Short mmCIF file of C-alpha atoms in Angstrom, two decimals:
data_model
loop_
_atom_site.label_atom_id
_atom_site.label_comp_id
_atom_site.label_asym_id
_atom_site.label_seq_id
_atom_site.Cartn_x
_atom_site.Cartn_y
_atom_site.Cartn_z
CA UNK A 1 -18.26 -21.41 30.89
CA UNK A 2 -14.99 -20.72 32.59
CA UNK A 3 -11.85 -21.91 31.36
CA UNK A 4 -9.08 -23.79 33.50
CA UNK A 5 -5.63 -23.75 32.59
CA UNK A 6 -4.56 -27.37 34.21
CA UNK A 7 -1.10 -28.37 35.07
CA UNK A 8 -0.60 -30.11 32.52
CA UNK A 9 -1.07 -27.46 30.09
CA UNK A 10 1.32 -25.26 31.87
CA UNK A 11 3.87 -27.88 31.58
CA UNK A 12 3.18 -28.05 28.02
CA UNK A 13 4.00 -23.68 27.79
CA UNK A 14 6.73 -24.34 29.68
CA UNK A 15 8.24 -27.22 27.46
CA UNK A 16 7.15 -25.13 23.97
CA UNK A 17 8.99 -21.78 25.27
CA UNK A 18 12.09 -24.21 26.27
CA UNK A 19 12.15 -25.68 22.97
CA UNK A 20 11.91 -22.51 21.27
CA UNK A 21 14.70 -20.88 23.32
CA UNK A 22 16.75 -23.83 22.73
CA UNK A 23 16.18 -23.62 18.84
CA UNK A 24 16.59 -19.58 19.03
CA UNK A 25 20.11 -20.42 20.87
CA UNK A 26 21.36 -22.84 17.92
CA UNK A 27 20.76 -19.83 16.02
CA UNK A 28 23.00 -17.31 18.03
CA UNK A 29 20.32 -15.27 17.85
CA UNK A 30 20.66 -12.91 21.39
CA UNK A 31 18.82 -9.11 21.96
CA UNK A 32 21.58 -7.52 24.18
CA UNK A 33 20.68 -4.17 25.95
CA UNK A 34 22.66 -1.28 26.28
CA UNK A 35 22.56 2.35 27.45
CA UNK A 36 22.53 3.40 23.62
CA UNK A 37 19.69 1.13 23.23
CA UNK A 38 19.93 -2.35 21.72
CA UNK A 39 22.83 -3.97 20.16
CA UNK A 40 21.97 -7.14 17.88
CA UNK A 41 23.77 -10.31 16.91
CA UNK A 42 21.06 -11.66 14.85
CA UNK A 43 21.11 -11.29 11.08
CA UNK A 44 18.14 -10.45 9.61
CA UNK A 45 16.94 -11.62 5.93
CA UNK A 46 14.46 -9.30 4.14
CA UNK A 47 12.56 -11.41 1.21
CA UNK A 48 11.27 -8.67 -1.18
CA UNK A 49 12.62 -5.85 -1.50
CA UNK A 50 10.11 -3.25 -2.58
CA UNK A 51 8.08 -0.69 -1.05
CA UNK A 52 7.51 -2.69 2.11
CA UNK A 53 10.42 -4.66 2.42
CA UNK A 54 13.31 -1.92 1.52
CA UNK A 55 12.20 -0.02 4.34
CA UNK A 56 12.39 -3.09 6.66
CA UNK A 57 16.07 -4.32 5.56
CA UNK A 58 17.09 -0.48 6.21
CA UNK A 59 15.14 -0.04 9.29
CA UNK A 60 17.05 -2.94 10.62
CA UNK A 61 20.44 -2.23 9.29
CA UNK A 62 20.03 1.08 10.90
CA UNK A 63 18.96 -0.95 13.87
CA UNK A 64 22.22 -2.63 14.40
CA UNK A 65 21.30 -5.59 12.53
CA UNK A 66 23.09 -7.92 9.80
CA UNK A 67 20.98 -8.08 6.95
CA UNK A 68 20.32 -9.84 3.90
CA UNK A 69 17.96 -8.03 1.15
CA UNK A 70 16.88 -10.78 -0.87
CA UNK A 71 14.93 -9.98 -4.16
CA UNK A 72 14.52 -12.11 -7.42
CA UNK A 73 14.55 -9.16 -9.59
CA UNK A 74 18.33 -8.78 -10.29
CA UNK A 75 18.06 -5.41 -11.76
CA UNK A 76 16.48 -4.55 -8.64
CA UNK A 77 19.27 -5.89 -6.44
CA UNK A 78 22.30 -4.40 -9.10
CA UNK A 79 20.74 -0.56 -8.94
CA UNK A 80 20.34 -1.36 -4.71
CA UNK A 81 24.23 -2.23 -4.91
CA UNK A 82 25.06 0.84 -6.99
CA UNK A 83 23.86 2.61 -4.04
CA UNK A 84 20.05 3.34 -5.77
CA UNK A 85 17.32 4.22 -3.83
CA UNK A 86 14.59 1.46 -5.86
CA UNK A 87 11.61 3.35 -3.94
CA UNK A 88 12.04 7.10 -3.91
CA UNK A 89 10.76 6.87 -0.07
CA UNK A 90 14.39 6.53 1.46
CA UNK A 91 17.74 8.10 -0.24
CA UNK A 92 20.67 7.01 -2.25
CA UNK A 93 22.29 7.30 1.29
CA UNK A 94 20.09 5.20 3.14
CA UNK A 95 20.46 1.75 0.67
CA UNK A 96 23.89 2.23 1.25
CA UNK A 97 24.30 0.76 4.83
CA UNK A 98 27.51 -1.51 5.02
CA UNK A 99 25.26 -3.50 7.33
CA UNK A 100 22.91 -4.79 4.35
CA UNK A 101 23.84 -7.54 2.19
CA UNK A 102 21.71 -7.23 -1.35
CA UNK A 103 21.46 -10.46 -3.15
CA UNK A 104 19.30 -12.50 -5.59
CA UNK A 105 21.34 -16.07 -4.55
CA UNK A 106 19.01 -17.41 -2.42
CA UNK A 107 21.60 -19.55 -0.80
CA UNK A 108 21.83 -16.81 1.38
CA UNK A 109 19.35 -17.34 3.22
CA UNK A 110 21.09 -20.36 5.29
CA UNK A 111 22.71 -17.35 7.59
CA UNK A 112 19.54 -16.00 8.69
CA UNK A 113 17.99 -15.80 12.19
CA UNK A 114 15.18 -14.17 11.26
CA UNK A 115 13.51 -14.06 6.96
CA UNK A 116 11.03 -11.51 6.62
CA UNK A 117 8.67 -12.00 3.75
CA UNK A 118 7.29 -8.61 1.78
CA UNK A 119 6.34 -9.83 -1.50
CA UNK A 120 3.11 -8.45 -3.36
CA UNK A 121 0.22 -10.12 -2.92
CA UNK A 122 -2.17 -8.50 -5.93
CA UNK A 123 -5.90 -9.99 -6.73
CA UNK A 124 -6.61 -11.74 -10.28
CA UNK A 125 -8.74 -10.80 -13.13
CA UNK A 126 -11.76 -11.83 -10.88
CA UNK A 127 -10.96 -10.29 -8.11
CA UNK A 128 -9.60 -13.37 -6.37
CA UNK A 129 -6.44 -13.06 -4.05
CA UNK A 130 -3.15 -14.10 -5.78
CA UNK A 131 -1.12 -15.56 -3.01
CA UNK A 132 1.69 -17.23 -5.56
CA UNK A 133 4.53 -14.26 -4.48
CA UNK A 134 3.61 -16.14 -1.00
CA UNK A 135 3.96 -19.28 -1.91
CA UNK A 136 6.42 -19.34 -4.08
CA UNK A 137 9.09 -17.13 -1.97
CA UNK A 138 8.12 -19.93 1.05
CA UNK A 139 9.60 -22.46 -1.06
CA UNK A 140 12.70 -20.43 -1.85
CA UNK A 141 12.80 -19.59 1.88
CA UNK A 142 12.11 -23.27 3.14
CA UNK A 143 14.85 -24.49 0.80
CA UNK A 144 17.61 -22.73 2.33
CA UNK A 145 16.70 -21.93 5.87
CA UNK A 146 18.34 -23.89 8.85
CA UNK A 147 16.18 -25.20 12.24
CA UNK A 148 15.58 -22.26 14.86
CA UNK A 149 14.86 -19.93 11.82
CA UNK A 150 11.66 -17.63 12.54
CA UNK A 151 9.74 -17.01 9.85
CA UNK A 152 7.37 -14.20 9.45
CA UNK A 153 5.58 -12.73 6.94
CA UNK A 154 4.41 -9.09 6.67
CA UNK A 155 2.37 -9.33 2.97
CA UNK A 156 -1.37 -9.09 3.14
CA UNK A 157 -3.51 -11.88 3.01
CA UNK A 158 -6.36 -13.57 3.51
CA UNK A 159 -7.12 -14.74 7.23
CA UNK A 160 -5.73 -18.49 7.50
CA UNK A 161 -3.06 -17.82 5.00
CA UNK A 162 -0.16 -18.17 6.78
CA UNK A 163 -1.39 -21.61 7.98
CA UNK A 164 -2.74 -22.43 4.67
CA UNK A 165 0.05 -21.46 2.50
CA UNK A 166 3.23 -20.17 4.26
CA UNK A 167 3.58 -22.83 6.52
CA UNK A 168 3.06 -25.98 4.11
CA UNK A 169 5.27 -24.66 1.73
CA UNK A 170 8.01 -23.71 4.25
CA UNK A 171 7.91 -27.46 5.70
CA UNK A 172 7.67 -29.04 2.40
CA UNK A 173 10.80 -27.20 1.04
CA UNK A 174 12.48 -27.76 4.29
CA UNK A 175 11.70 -30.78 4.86
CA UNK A 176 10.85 -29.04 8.96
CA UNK A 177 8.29 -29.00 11.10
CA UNK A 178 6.70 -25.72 12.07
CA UNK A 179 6.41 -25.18 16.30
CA UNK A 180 8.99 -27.29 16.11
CA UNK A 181 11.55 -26.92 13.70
CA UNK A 182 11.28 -23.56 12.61
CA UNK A 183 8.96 -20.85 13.70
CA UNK A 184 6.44 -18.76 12.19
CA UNK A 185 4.67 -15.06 12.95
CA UNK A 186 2.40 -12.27 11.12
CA UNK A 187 2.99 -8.94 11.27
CA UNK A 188 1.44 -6.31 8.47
CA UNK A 189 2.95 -3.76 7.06
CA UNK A 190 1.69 -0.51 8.15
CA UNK A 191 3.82 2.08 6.93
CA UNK A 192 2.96 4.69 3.91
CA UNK A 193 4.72 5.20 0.94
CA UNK A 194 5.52 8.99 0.65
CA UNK A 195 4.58 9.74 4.01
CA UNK A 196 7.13 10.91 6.14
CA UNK A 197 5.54 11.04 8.93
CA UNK A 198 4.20 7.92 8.93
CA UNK A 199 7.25 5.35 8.36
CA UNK A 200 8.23 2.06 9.96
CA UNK A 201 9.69 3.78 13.01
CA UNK A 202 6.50 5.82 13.71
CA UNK A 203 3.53 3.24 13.24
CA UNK A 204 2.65 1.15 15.80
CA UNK A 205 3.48 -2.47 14.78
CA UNK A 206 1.09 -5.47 15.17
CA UNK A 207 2.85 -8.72 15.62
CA UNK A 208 1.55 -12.42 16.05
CA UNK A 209 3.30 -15.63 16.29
CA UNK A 210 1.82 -19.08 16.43
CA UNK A 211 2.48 -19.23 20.28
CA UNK A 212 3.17 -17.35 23.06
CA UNK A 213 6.97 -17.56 22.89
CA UNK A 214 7.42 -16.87 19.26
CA UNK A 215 5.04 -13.97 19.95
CA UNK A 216 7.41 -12.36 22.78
CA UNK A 217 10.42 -13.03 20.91
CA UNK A 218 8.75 -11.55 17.62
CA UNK A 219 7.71 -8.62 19.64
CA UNK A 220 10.56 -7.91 20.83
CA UNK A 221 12.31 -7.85 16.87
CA UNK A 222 10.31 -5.24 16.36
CA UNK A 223 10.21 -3.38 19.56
CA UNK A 224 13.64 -2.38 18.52
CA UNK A 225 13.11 -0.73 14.99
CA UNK A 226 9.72 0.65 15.92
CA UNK A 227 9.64 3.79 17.71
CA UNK A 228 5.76 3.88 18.20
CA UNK A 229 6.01 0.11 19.61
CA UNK A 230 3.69 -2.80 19.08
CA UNK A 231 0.51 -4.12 19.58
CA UNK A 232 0.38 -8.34 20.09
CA UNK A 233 -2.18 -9.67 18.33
CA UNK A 234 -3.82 -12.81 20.18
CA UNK A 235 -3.59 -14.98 17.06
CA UNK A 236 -2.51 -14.62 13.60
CA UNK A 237 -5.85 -14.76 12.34
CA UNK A 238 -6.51 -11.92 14.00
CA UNK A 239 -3.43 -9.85 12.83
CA UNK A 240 -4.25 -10.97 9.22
CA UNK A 241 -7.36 -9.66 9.53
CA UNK A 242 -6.64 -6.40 11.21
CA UNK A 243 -4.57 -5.59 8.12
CA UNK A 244 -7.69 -5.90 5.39
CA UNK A 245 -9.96 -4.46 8.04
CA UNK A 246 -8.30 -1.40 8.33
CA UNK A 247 -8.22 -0.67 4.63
CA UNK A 248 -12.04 -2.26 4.34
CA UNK A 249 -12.89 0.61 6.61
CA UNK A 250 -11.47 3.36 4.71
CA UNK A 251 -13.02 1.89 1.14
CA UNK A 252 -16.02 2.12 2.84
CA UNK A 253 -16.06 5.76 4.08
CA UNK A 254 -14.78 6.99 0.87
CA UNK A 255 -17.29 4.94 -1.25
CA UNK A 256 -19.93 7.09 1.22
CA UNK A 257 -18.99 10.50 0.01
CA UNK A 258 -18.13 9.05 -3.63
CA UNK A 259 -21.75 8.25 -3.82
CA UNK A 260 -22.51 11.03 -1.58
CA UNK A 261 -20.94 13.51 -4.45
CA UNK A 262 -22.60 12.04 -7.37
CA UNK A 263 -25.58 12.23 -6.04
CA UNK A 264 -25.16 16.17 -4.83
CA UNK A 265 -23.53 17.50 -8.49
CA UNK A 266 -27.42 15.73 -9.81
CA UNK A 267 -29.23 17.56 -7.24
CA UNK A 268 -27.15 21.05 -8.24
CA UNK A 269 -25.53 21.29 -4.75
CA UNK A 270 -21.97 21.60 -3.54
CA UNK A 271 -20.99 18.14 -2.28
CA UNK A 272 -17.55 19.97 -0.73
CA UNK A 273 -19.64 22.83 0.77
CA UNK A 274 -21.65 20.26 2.32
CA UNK A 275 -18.98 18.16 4.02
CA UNK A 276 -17.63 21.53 5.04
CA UNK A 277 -20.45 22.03 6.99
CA UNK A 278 -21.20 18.77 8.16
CA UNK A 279 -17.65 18.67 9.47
CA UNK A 280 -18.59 21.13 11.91
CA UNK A 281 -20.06 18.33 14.47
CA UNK A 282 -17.90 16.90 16.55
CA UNK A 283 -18.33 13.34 15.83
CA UNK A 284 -18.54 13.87 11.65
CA UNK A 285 -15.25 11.37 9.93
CA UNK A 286 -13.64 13.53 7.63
CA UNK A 287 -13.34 11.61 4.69
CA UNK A 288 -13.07 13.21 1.26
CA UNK A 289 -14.63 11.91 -2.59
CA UNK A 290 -11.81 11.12 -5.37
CA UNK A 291 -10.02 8.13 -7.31
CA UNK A 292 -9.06 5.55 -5.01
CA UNK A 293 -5.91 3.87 -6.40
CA UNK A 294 -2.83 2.20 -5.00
CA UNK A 295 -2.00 -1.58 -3.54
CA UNK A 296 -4.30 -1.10 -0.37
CA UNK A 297 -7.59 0.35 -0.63
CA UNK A 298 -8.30 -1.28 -3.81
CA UNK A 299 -7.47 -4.66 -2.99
CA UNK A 300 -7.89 -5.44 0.46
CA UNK A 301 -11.49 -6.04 0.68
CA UNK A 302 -11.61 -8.59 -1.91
CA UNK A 303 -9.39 -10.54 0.84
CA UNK A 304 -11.92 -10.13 3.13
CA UNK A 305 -15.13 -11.14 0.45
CA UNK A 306 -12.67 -13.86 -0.84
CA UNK A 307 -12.56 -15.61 2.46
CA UNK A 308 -16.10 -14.84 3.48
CA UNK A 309 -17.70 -16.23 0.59
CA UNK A 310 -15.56 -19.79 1.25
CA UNK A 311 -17.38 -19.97 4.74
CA UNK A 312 -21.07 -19.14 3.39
CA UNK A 313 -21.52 -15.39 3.91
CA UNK A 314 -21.80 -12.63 1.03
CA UNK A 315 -20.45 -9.64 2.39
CA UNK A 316 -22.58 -7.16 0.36
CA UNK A 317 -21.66 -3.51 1.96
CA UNK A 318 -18.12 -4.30 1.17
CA UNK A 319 -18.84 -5.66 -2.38
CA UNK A 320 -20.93 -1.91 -2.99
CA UNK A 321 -18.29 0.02 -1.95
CA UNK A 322 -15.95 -1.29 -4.23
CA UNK A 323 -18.35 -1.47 -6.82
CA UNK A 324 -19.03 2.62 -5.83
CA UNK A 325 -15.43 3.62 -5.96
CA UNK A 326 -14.40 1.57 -9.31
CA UNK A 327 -17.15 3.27 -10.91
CA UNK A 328 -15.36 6.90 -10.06
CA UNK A 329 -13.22 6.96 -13.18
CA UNK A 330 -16.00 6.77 -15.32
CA UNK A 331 -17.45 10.12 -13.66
CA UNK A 332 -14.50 12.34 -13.32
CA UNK A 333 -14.31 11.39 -17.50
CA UNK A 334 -18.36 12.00 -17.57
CA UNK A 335 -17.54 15.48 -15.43
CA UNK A 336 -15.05 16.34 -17.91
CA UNK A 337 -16.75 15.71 -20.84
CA UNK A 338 -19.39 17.89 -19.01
CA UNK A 339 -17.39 20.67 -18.98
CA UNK A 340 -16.16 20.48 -22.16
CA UNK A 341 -19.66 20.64 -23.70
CA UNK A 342 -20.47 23.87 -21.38
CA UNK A 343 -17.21 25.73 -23.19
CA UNK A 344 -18.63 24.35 -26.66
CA UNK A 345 -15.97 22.70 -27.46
CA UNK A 346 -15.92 19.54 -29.76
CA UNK A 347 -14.86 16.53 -28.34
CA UNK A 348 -13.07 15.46 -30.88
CA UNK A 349 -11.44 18.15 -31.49
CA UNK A 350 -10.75 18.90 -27.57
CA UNK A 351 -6.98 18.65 -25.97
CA UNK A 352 -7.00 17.56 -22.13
CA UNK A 353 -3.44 18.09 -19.97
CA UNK A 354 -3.77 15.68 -17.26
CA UNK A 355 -1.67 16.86 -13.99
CA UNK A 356 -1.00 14.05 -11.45
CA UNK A 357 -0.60 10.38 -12.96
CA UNK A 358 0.77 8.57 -9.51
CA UNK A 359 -1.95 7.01 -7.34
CA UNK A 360 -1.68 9.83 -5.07
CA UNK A 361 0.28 12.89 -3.97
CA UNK A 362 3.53 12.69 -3.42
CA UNK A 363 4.60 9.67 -4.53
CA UNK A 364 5.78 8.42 -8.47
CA UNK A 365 4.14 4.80 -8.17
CA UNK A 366 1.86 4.72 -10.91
CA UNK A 367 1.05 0.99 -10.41
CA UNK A 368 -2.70 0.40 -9.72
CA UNK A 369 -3.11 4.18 -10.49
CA UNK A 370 -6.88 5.01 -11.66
CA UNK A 371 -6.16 7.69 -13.70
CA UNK A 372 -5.40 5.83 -16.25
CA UNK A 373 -9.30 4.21 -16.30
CA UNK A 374 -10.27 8.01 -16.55
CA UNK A 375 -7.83 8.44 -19.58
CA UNK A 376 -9.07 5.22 -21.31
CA UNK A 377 -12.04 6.75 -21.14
CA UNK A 378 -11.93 10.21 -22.35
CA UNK A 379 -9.95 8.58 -25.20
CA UNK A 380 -13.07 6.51 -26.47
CA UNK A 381 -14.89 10.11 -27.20
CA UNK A 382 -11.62 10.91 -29.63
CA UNK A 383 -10.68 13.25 -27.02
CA UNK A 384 -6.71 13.97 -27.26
CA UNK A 385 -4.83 13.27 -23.91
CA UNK A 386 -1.76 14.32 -22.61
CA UNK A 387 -0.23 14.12 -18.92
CA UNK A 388 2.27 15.76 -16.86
CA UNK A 389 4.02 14.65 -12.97
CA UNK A 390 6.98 15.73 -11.73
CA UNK A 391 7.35 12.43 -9.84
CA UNK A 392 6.87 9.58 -12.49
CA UNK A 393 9.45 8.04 -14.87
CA UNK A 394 7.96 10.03 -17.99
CA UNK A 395 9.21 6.11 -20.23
CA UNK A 396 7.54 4.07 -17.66
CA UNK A 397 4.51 6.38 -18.03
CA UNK A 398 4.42 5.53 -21.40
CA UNK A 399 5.59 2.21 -21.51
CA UNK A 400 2.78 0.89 -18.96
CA UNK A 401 -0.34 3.53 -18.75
CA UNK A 402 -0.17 4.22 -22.77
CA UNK A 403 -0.58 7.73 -21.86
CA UNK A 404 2.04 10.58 -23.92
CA UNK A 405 3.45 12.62 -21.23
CA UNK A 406 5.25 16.32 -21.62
CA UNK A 407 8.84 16.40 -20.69
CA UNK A 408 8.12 20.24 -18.98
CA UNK A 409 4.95 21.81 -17.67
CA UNK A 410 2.79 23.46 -20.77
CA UNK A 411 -0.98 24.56 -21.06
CA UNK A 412 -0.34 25.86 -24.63
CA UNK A 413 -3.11 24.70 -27.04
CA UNK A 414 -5.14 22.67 -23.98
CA UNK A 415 -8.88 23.34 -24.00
CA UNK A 416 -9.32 21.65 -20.62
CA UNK A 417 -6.82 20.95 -17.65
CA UNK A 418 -7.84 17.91 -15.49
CA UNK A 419 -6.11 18.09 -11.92
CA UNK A 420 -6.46 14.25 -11.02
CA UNK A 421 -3.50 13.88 -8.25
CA UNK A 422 -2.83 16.74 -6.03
CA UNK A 423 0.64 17.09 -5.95
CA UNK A 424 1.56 19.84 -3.77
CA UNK A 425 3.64 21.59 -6.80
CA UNK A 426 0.12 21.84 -8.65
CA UNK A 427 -1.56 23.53 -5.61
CA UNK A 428 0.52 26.85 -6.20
CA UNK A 429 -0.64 27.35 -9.67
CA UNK A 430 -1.25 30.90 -11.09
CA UNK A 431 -4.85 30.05 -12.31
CA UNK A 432 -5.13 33.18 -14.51
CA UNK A 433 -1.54 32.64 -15.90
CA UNK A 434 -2.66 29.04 -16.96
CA UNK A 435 -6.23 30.15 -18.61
CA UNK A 436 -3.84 32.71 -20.36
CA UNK A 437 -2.17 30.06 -22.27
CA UNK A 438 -5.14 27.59 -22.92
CA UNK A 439 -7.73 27.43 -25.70
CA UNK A 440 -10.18 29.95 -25.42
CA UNK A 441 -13.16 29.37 -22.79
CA UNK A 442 -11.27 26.29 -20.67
CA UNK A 443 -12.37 24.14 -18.37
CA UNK A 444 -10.84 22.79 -15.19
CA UNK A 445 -11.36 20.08 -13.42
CA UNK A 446 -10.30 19.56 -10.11
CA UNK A 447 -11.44 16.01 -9.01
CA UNK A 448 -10.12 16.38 -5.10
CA UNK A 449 -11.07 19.93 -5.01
CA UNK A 450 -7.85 20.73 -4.12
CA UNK A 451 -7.96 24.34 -5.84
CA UNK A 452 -10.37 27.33 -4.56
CA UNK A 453 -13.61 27.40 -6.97
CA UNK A 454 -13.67 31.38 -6.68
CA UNK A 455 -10.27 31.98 -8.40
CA UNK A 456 -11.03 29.49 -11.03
CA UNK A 457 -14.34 31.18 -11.94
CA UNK A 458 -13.28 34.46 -12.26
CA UNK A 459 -9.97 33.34 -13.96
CA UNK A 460 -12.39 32.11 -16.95
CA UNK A 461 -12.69 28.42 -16.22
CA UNK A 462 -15.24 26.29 -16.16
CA UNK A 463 -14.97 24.85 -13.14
CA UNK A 464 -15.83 20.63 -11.81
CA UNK A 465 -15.16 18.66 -9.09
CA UNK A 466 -15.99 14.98 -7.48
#
């Protein structure tokens, strides 16, 4: 069938831009170029400010831009005035842009052209999708916002959930119409805590907006903070969905050589050597076996099998993988235990330093971490655990994951040292220095392999990993 595009639907584009450039104007909202680049009169108003949206409200401050952090959390927004770096991914320097406005009064809102929204968006005890953040920082939003305001929100969600939820409650705390009143995009965040290479300016931005000429005038927000430039999504359905997708697809590679590992260490072969060598095609994914923690990976499938299941359809390859990967906690403990048997040691009686307690390397978030599953574990065979990372907040450590924590680095009286995140200070350890100071006959086990079997053997370890 072929589609026409009649008169009177260009007519129709041509009055929707109109309107929108006429609401956009009311705003003072202008883009004015420059031979420096671009010089900005709008003011921007960041609704979260955590991982995500801290970046955002200093990406745009740096950007030229007015902004307004806006976070409910006021000890959040008094250590962010003191000139506090709230992340660890920025500096002290960086939060302290004269440009940025921090503020939990919500009132100040009213002054912006443009509200970003970067609140979390976690999953429930049954792995449904808790979009309440959303919902509820659209009705703060909504309250306070003026007509011409564009709206977008960068949290991930569900496909049809900026339809479902944003927009209702934006237009039933405004009492605005969306299209018409205010305006409304999606754009996901992409950018990777503790990667510096990888940061707001250097990943290319998708961007949506519920027509054409929010989508331009979206695009070109970001086309001036984003080095790498942007990709415009056709709907934003499908920018929803490209977020989930993208981490889908990774939970399902690493589930592969998760499953791939457990079933090698059964069949006495080296699951690393093995990859080694399969990498050696040219069209082999290198994807590597270990705990798969954090805010993404985790939980963005379960938006996808969330929304698939309302429409009929059991996505079952997704629902494995995560069933695969949850179940890796249980077998770096099982490993361990392992180990501990082969240096006849009772458990016990056994002492286990845990190195690495953030969700990865790099970082000190130890939200969603899966280390902790691994200590829960250990500690149900009496096994004593302690833990050590020179990036967490040793109280919030054990305040949250229950675990006791060392204040310095110590292997004294430690029959086993488990290496669960890679931190790149743990990759330079003296491994015959360390067995030195252990129990006699350790073990060592390195769930991401990230230290060289040989030097563990012959420094007297009993060596494991995924």
């Amino acid at each position: 069938m072929t589609t026409t595009i009649t008169d009177t639907e260009n007519r129709a584009d041509e009055r929707e831009r109109d309107r929108y450039a006429l609401r956009s104007s009311e705003r003072g909202t202008t883009f004015e170029h420059t031979e420096d680049g671009v010089a900005q009169t709008a003011t921007v108003c960041v609704v979260g400010l955590g991982y995500v949206g801290l970046p955002l409200a200093v990406g745009f401050a740096r950007s030229n831009y007015r902004v307004i952090g806006y976070d409910v959390d006021e000890s959040t927004v008094e250590r962010l005035r003191a000139g506090t770096d709230t992340t660890g991914d920025l500096s002290d320097e960086a939060v302290q842009d004269d440009d940025i406005t921090y503020t939990t009064d919500a009132a100040e809102i009213r002054d912006a052209d443009y509200v970003i929204i970067a609140v979390p968006t976690p999953i429930d005890g049954d792995e449904q999708p808790d979009l309440s953040y959303v919902e509820s920082a659209a009705t703060t939003v909504g309250s306070k916002m003026g007509p011409g305001t564009t709206v977008v929100l960068e949290s991930t969600v569900y496909p049809g959930s900026t339809r479902e939820v944003l927009v209702p409650a934006l237009e039933d705390a405004s009492d605005l119409a969306a299209g018409s009143d205010f305006f409304v995009g999606y754009s996901p965040e992409r950018a990777t805590p503790g990667d510096e290479e990888h940061g707001l300016a250097d990943v290319v931005k998708v961007v949506s907006g519920q027509n054409e000429a929010v989508l331009e005038d979206v695009a070109s927000l970001y086309e001036s903070v984003v080095d790498a430039g942007v990709h415009r999504a056709p709907s934003i359905e499908v920018a929803e969905a490209c977020k989930v997708v993208e981490n889908t697809q990774r939970d399902l590679n690493i589930a592969f050589v998760n499953e791939l590992s457990m079933a090698l260490e059964r069949l006495d072969v080296d699951g690393q050597a093995v990859l080694e060598a399969a990498g050696t095609k040219w069209n082999f994914h290198d994807y590597r076996p270990g705990l798969v923690g954090g805010h993404c990976i985790p939980v963005d499938p379960y938006f996808l099998t969330y929304r698939s299941a309302r429409e009929g359809f059991d996505p079952e390859l997704m629902r494995t993988s995560r069933k695969v990967n949850e179940s890796v906690p249980d077998y770096v403990a099982e490993l361990t235990i392992k180990a501990l048997n082969e240096c006849h040691k009772t458990l016990r009686d056994s002492r286990v330093l845990v190195l690495g307690l953030a969700y990865k390397p790099g970082v000190g978030d130890i939200r969603s971490s899966k280390v902790t599953d691994v200590v829960d574990t250990l500690r149900e065979y009496d096994i004593d655990v302690k833990g050590f990372d020179p990036f967490t907040d040793d109280d919030a450590v054990r305040e949250s994951l229950g675990i006791d924590v060392q204040d310095r680095l110590s292997f004294e009286g430690f029959d086993a040292v488990l290496l669960a995140t890679p931190h790149a200070e743990f990759e330079q350890l003296d491994l015959e220095a360390v067995a030195s100071q252990l129990a006699a006959d350790p073990a060592l086990i390195d769930v991401t392999g990230a230290l060289e079997e040989a030097p563990a053997t012959e420094a007297g370890f009993v060596y494991r990993r995924v």
